[in-house]
Short mmCIF file of C-alpha atoms (C1' of nucleotides) in Angstrom, two decimals:
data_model
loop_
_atom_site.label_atom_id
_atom_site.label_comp_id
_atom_site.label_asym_id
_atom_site.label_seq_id
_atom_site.Cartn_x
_atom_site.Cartn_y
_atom_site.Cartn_z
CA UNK A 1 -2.26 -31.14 -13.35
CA UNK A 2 -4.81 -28.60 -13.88
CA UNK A 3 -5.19 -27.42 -17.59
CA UNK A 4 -8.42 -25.24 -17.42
CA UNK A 5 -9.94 -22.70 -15.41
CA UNK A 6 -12.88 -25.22 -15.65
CA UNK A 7 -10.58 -27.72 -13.83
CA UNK A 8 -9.22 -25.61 -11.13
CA UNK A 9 -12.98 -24.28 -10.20
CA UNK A 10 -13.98 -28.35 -9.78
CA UNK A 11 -12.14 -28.93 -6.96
CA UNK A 12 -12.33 -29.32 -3.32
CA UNK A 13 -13.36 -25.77 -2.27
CA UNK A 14 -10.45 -24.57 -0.04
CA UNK A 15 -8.06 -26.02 -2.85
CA UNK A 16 -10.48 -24.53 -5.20
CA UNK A 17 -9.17 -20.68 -3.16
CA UNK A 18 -5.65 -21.06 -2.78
CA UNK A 19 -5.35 -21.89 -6.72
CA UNK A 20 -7.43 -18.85 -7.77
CA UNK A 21 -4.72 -16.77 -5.94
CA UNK A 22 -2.36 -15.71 -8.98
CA UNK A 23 -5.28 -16.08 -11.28
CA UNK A 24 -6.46 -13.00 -13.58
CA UNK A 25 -9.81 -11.65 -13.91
CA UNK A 26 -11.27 -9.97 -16.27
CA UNK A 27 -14.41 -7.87 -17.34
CA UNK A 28 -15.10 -5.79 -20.54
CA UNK A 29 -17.45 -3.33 -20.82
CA UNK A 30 -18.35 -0.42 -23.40
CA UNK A 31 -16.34 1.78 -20.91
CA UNK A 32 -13.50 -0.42 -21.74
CA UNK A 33 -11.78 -3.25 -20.28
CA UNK A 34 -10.34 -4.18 -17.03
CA UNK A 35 -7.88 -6.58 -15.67
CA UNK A 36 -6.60 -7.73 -12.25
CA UNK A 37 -4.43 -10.66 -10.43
CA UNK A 38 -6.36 -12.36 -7.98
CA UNK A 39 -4.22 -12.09 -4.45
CA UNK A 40 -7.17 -12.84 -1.18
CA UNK A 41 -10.10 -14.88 -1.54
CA UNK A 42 -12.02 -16.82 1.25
CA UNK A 43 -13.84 -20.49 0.48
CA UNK A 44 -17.28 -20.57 2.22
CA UNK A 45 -18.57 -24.38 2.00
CA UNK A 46 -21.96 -26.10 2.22
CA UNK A 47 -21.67 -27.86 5.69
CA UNK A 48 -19.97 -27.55 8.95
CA UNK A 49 -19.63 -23.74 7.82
CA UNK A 50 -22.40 -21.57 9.67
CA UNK A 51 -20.77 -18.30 7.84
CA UNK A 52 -22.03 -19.50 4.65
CA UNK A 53 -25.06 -17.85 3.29
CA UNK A 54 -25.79 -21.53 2.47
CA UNK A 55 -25.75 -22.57 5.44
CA UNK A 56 -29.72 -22.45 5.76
CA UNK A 57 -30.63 -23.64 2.70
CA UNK A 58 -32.01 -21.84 -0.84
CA UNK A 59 -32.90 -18.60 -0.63
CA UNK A 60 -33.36 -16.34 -4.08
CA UNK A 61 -30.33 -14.39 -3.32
CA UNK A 62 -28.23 -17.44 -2.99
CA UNK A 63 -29.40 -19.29 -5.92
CA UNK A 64 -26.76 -18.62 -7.97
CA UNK A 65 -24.05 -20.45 -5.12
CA UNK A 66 -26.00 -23.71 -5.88
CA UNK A 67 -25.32 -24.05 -9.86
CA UNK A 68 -22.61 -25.43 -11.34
CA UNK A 69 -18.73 -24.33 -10.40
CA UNK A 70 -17.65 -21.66 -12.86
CA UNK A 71 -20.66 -19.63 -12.47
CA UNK A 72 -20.60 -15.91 -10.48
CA UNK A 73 -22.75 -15.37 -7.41
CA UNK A 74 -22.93 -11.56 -6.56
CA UNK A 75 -24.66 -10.36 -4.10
CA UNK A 76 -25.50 -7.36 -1.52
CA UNK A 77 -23.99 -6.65 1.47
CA UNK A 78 -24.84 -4.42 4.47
CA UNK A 79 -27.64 -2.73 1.71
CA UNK A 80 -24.63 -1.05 -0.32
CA UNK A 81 -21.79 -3.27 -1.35
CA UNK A 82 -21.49 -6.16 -4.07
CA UNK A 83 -19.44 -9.17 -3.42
CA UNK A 84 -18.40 -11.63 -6.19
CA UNK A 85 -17.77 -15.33 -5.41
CA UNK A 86 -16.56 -17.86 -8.10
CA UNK A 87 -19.34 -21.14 -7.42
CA UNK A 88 -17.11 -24.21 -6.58
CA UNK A 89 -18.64 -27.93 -5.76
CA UNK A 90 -20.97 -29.80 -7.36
CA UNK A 91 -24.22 -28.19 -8.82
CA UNK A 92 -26.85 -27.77 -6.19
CA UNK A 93 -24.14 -28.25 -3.12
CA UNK A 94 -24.02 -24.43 -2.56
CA UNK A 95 -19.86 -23.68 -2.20
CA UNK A 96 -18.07 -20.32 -3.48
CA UNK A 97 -15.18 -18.18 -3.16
CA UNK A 98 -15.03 -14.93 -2.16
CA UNK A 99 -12.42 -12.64 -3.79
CA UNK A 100 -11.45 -10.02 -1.88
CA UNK A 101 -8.46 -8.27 -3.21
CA UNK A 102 -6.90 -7.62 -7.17
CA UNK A 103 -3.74 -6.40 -8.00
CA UNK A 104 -4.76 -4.00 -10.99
CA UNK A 105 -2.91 -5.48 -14.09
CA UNK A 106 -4.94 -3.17 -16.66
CA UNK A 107 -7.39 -0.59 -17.45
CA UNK A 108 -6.20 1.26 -14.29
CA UNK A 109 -7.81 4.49 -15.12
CA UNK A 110 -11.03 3.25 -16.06
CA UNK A 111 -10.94 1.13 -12.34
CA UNK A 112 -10.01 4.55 -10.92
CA UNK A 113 -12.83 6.38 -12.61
CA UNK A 114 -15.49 4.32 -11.33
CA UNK A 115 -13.89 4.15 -7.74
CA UNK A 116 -13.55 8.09 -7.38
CA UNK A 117 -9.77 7.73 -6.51
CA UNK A 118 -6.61 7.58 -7.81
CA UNK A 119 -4.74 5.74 -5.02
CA UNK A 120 -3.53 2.60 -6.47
CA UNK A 121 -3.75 0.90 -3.03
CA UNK A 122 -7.79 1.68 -3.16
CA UNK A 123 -8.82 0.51 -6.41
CA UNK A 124 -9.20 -3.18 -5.62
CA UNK A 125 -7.94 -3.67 -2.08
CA UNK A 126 -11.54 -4.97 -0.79
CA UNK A 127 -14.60 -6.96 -1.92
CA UNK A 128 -16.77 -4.29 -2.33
CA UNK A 129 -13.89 -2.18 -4.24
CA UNK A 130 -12.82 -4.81 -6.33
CA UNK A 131 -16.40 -4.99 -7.53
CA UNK A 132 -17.08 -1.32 -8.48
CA UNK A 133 -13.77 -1.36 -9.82
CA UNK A 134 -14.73 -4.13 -12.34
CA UNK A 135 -17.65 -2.63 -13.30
CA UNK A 136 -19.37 -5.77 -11.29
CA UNK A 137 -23.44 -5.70 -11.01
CA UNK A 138 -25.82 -7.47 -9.72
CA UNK A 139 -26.58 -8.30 -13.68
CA UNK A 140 -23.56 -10.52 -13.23
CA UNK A 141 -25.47 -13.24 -10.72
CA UNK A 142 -25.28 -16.21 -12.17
CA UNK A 143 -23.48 -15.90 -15.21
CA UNK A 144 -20.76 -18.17 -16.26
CA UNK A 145 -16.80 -17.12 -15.67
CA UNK A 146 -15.11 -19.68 -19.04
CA UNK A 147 -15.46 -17.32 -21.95
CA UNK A 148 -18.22 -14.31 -21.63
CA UNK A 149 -17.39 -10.47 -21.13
CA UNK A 150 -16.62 -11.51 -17.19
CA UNK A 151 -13.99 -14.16 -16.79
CA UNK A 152 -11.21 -15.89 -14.68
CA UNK A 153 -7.96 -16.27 -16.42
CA UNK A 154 -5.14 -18.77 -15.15
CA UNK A 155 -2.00 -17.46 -14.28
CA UNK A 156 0.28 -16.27 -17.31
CA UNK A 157 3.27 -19.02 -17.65
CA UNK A 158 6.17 -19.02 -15.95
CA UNK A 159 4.29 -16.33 -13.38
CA UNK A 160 4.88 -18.14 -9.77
CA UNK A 161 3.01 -17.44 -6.67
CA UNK A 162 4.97 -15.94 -3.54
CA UNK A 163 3.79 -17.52 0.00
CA UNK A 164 0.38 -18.11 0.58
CA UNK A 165 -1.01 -18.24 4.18
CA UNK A 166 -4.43 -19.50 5.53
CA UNK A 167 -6.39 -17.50 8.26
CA UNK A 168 -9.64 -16.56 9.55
CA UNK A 169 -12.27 -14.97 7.24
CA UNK A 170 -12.51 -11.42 7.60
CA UNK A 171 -16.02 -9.48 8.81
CA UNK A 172 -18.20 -12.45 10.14
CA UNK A 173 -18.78 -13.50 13.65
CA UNK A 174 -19.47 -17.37 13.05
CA UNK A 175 -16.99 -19.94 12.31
CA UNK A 176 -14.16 -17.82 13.10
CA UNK A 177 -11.96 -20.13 14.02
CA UNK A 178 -11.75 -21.91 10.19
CA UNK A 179 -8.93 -20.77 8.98
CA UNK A 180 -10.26 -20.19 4.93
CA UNK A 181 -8.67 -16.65 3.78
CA UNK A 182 -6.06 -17.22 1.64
CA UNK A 183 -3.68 -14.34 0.73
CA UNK A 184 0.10 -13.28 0.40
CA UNK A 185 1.43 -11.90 3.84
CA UNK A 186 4.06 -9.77 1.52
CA UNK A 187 1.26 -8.27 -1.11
CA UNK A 188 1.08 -4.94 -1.25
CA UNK A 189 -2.49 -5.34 -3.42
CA UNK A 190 -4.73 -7.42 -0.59
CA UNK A 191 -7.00 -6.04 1.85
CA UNK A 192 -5.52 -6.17 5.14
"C1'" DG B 1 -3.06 6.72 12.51
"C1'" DC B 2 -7.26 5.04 14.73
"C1'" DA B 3 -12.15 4.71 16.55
"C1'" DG B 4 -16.93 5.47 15.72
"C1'" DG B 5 -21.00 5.75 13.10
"C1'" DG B 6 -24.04 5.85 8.89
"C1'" DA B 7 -25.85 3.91 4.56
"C1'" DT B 8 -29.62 0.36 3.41
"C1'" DT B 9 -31.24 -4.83 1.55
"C1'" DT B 10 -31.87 -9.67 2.73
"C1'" DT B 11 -32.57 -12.99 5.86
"C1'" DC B 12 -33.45 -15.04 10.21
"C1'" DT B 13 -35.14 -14.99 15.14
"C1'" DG C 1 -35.92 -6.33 15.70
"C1'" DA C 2 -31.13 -7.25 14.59
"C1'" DA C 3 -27.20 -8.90 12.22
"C1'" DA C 4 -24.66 -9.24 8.08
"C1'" DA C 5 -18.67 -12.23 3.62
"C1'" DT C 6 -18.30 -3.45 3.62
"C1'" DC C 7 -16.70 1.09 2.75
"C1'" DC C 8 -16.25 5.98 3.61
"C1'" DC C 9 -16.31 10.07 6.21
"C1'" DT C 10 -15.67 12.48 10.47
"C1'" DG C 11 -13.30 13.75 14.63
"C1'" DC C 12 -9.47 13.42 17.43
"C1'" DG C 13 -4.63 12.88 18.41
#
DNA sequence: GCAGGGATTTTCT
DNA sequence: GAAAATCCCTGCG
């Protein structure tokens, strides 16, 4: 049985995604705080998985996917976008989830404010949204997801998840046929 | 509703 | 030089 979010984040890494589905997180901020359900993540592991940006070793952008699980790795995409990943596996294996989608629980207008819409189904429905949404920066990178401003909540009790399906990850051209996306065919909140 | 293209950093070939 | 774990705007139906 899993007690802690501590637990759940030291398991095998494709576990490690499905059981962050239903999970909260959180991030507050002077501008307030914000709150959303985790419902789509993607594992990306340390071997066998040419996708990962581990996949060819250290690099200083992926440093923070080798420390220990718990800890953020944020990072830039295409030049423009932030993605946050939750680091899974032991330290110095270089394993993370991606989350791609929140259900906004709280602190709605605050995520719409910094998103520069009011449509409910674009606050969080995408990595990159889901990070300006949060307030995410690249000040996050490495910092630790148990008890600081940014942090992963377990699901409230008595909440229960609905289905959960595995398919291929979503934007890369290697490795497409590992099926390591994890979201709720019937969820109105994820990103496709 | 859907296709196409631009923005712009990091890494690898 | 090109691709990448993305998003938004435009143009066209």
């Amino acid at each position: 049985m899993v007690e802690t979010v501590r637990d759940l984040v030291a398991g095998e890494t494709p576990e490690v995604a499905r059981r962050l589905i239903g999970c909260r997180l959180i991030h507050e901020t002077e501008e307030g705080r914000a709150v959303g359900r985790i419902v789509e993540t993607e594992a990306y592991l340390s071997s066998g998985d040419p996708a990962s940006h581990s996949a060819s070793g250290r690099t200083r952008r992926n440093a923070a996917m080798f420390l220990a699980p718990g800890h953020a790795y944020v990072y830039l995409i295409y030049g423009v976008h932030h993605c946050f990943n939750v680091v899974t596996a032991a330290q110095g294996t270089g394993e993370a989830v991606l989350i791609r989608a929140l259900e906004p629980l709280e602190g709605r207008s605050l995520m719409a404010q910094r998103r520069g819409t009011d449509r409910p189904r674009s606050l969080a429905s995408g990595p990159g949204k889901l990070v300006q949404a949060m307030g995410i920066t690249s000040e996050c990178d490495g910092v630790r997801l148990f008890r600081g401003a940014l942090r992963i909540l377990r699901p409230e009790r008595g909440w229960a998840a609905g289905e959960i399906l595995a398919g291929p990850r979503i934007g890369i051209r290697k490795a497409r046929h590992l099926a390591l996306r994890y979201y709720q065919p019937d969820c109105q909140w994820r990103s496709r």
